[in-house]
């Protein structure tokens, strides 16, 4: 049986509407219904990526990008440009992760370098940030993602003149090395105890099997 269409056009406000026949949730996905001024949208501090033409899977409600937690105006402006580029070349989830990485860096600057300007970002600043991440209890993989995203951002800022920062501030060796899992071997004396304990059982099994074969 076909689903009954809603009587009124669907809008963002109709989120959570269900078909009266089959119970399927209906989603509003029409881009043409958005009357968007792109410049006005990008000037906001909270973006709705659906209004920027990004496709999201049905049911995905993570469509907001929040720049209000980037406290430095110069960093927020450059981050918006960076995320705008990311949305045009990569997935929305990747852009969101990059925004999270820069939000983390902004919080570090606010706490430890509150008066810093982009010209003052140096290797010393970043080494302080790496130590801050190392002491935060984050997983090695998470720290690596944060550092790689920041490196990409700073490199693009330098290349595209978004910020007056030096080139190659972050290097490959700055990423934390994954922990090497060292196998734990059983000590020789424990192995000897195991052999001593298991020897009578092996002898019993061998004799039992021999009797059975003889009986056959």
C-alpha positions as CSV (number, residue, x, y, z in Angstrom):
1,X,0.0,0.0,0.0
2,X,1.3,3.4,-0.9
3,X,2.2,5.9,1.8
4,X,-0.2,8.8,2.3
5,X,1.5,12.1,1.5
6,X,1.2,14.9,4.0
7,X,-1.4,17.5,3.0
8,X,1.0,20.5,3.5
9,X,4.5,20.9,2.1
10,X,7.1,19.5,4.4
11,X,9.4,22.0,6.1
12,X,12.2,21.7,8.8
13,X,9.4,22.1,11.3
14,X,7.7,18.9,10.2
15,X,10.6,16.8,11.6
16,X,9.1,13.7,13.3
17,X,6.1,13.4,10.9
18,X,5.1,9.7,10.3
19,X,3.0,8.1,7.6
20,X,-0.4,7.2,8.8
21,X,-0.4,4.0,6.8
22,X,2.9,2.3,7.4
23,X,4.4,4.4,10.2
24,X,7.5,5.4,8.2
25,X,9.1,8.6,9.4
26,X,9.0,11.3,6.7
27,X,11.9,13.7,6.1
28,X,12.1,17.0,4.5
29,X,14.9,17.0,2.0
30,X,13.9,19.6,-0.7
31,X,16.8,22.0,-1.3
32,X,14.7,24.2,-3.6
33,X,12.6,25.2,-0.6
34,X,15.5,26.9,1.1
35,X,15.7,30.6,0.2
36,X,19.3,31.0,1.3
37,X,21.7,33.9,1.0
38,X,25.0,32.0,1.2
39,X,27.0,35.0,2.4
40,X,24.5,35.6,5.2
41,X,24.5,32.0,6.2
42,X,28.3,31.8,6.4
43,X,28.4,35.0,8.5
44,X,26.5,33.2,11.2
45,X,28.2,31.7,14.2
46,X,26.1,28.5,14.0
47,X,25.7,27.0,10.5
48,X,23.0,24.7,9.3
49,X,24.8,22.6,6.8
50,X,21.6,21.6,5.0
51,X,21.2,25.3,4.0
52,X,24.7,25.0,2.5
53,X,23.6,22.2,0.2
54,X,25.1,19.3,2.2
55,X,23.4,16.0,2.0
56,X,22.7,14.1,5.2
57,X,21.4,10.5,5.6
58,X,17.8,10.3,6.7
59,X,17.5,10.6,10.4
60,X,20.8,12.3,10.9
61,X,20.3,15.3,13.1
62,X,23.9,16.5,13.3
63,X,23.4,19.3,10.9
64,X,24.7,22.2,13.0
65,X,28.2,23.5,13.1
66,X,28.9,25.7,16.1
67,X,31.7,28.2,16.0
68,X,30.8,30.0,19.2
69,X,33.3,28.0,21.2
70,X,36.2,29.4,19.2
71,X,36.9,32.4,21.3
72,X,39.6,34.3,19.3
73,X,37.9,36.4,16.5
74,X,40.9,36.0,14.2
75,X,40.8,32.2,14.7
76,X,37.1,32.0,14.3
77,X,37.1,33.8,11.0
78,X,39.9,31.6,9.6
79,X,38.2,28.5,10.9
80,X,35.0,29.4,9.0
81,X,37.0,29.7,5.8
82,X,38.7,26.4,6.5
83,X,35.4,24.6,7.2
84,X,33.7,26.1,4.2
85,X,36.5,24.6,2.1
86,X,36.2,21.3,3.9
87,X,32.5,21.1,3.2
88,X,33.1,21.7,-0.5
89,X,35.7,19.0,-0.8
90,X,35.1,16.5,2.0
91,X,32.3,14.9,4.0
92,X,30.3,16.8,6.5
93,X,31.5,14.5,9.3
94,X,35.1,15.3,8.4
95,X,34.4,19.0,8.5
96,X,32.8,18.5,11.9
97,X,35.8,16.7,13.2
98,X,38.1,19.5,11.9
99,X,35.9,22.1,13.7
100,X,36.2,20.0,16.9
101,X,40.0,20.0,16.6
102,X,40.2,23.8,16.2
103,X,37.7,24.3,19.1
104,X,40.1,22.3,21.2
105,X,43.0,24.5,20.1
106,X,41.0,27.6,20.8
107,X,40.3,26.5,24.4
108,X,44.0,25.8,24.9
109,X,44.9,29.3,23.7
110,X,42.2,30.9,25.9
111,X,43.5,29.1,29.0
112,X,47.3,29.4,28.4
113,X,47.9,32.2,25.8
114,X,44.8,34.5,26.2
115,X,46.4,37.5,24.5
116,X,48.1,35.7,21.6
117,X,47.9,36.9,18.0
118,X,48.3,34.8,14.9
119,X,51.8,36.3,14.3
120,X,52.9,35.0,17.7
121,X,52.0,31.4,17.1
122,X,55.3,29.6,17.2
123,X,56.9,26.2,17.7
124,X,57.0,27.0,21.4
125,X,53.3,27.6,21.4
126,X,52.6,24.4,19.6
127,X,54.9,22.3,21.8
128,X,53.0,23.6,24.8
129,X,49.8,22.5,23.1
130,X,51.2,19.0,22.4
131,X,52.1,18.7,26.1
132,X,48.7,19.9,27.0
133,X,47.1,17.1,24.9
134,X,49.5,14.5,26.3
135,X,48.4,15.4,29.8
136,X,44.7,15.4,29.0
137,X,44.3,11.7,29.1
138,X,43.2,11.4,25.5
139,X,43.9,8.3,23.4
140,X,46.9,8.4,21.2
141,X,44.7,8.2,18.0
142,X,42.6,11.1,19.2
143,X,45.7,13.3,19.9
144,X,47.0,12.4,16.4
145,X,43.8,13.5,14.8
146,X,43.8,16.8,16.7
147,X,47.4,17.5,15.7
148,X,46.9,16.5,12.0
149,X,43.8,18.7,11.7
150,X,45.6,21.7,13.2
151,X,48.6,21.1,10.9
152,X,46.3,21.1,7.9
153,X,44.6,24.3,9.1
154,X,47.9,26.2,9.7
155,X,49.4,25.1,6.4
156,X,46.4,26.3,4.5
157,X,46.3,29.5,6.5
158,X,49.9,30.1,5.4
159,X,49.4,29.1,1.8
160,X,46.1,31.1,1.3
161,X,47.1,34.1,3.5
162,X,44.1,33.5,5.8
163,X,46.4,34.2,8.8
164,X,49.9,35.6,9.1
165,X,51.4,32.4,10.4
166,X,54.7,30.7,9.5
167,X,54.8,27.6,7.3
168,X,55.5,24.1,8.6
169,X,54.9,24.9,12.2
170,X,53.8,21.3,12.8
171,X,55.9,18.4,11.6
172,X,55.2,14.8,11.1
173,X,57.3,13.8,14.1
174,X,55.0,15.8,16.3
175,X,52.3,13.2,16.2
176,X,52.5,10.7,19.1
177,X,53.8,7.3,18.3
178,X,51.3,4.4,18.8
179,X,52.1,2.3,21.7
180,X,53.9,-0.9,21.0
181,X,52.3,-4.0,22.6
182,X,55.1,-6.1,24.0
183,X,54.1,-9.8,24.4
184,X,54.3,-11.2,27.9
185,X,56.1,-14.6,28.0
186,X,55.5,-17.3,30.5
187,X,58.5,-17.6,32.8
188,X,60.6,-20.8,32.4
189,X,59.8,-22.0,36.0
190,X,56.1,-21.7,35.4
191,X,56.4,-23.7,32.1
192,X,58.3,-26.4,34.0
193,X,55.6,-26.5,36.7
194,X,53.0,-26.9,34.0
195,X,54.9,-29.7,32.3
196,X,55.3,-31.5,35.6
197,X,51.6,-31.2,36.4
198,X,50.5,-32.3,33.0
199,X,52.9,-35.2,32.5
200,X,50.8,-37.8,34.6
201,X,47.7,-36.8,32.7
202,X,49.4,-37.4,29.3
203,X,50.7,-40.8,30.5
204,X,47.3,-41.8,31.7
205,X,45.7,-40.8,28.4
206,X,48.3,-42.7,26.4
207,X,47.8,-45.9,28.5
208,X,44.1,-45.7,28.2
209,X,44.2,-45.2,24.5
210,X,46.5,-48.2,24.2
211,X,44.1,-50.5,26.1
212,X,41.3,-49.4,23.8
213,X,43.2,-50.1,20.7
214,X,44.3,-53.5,22.1
215,X,40.7,-54.4,22.8
216,X,39.8,-53.5,19.3
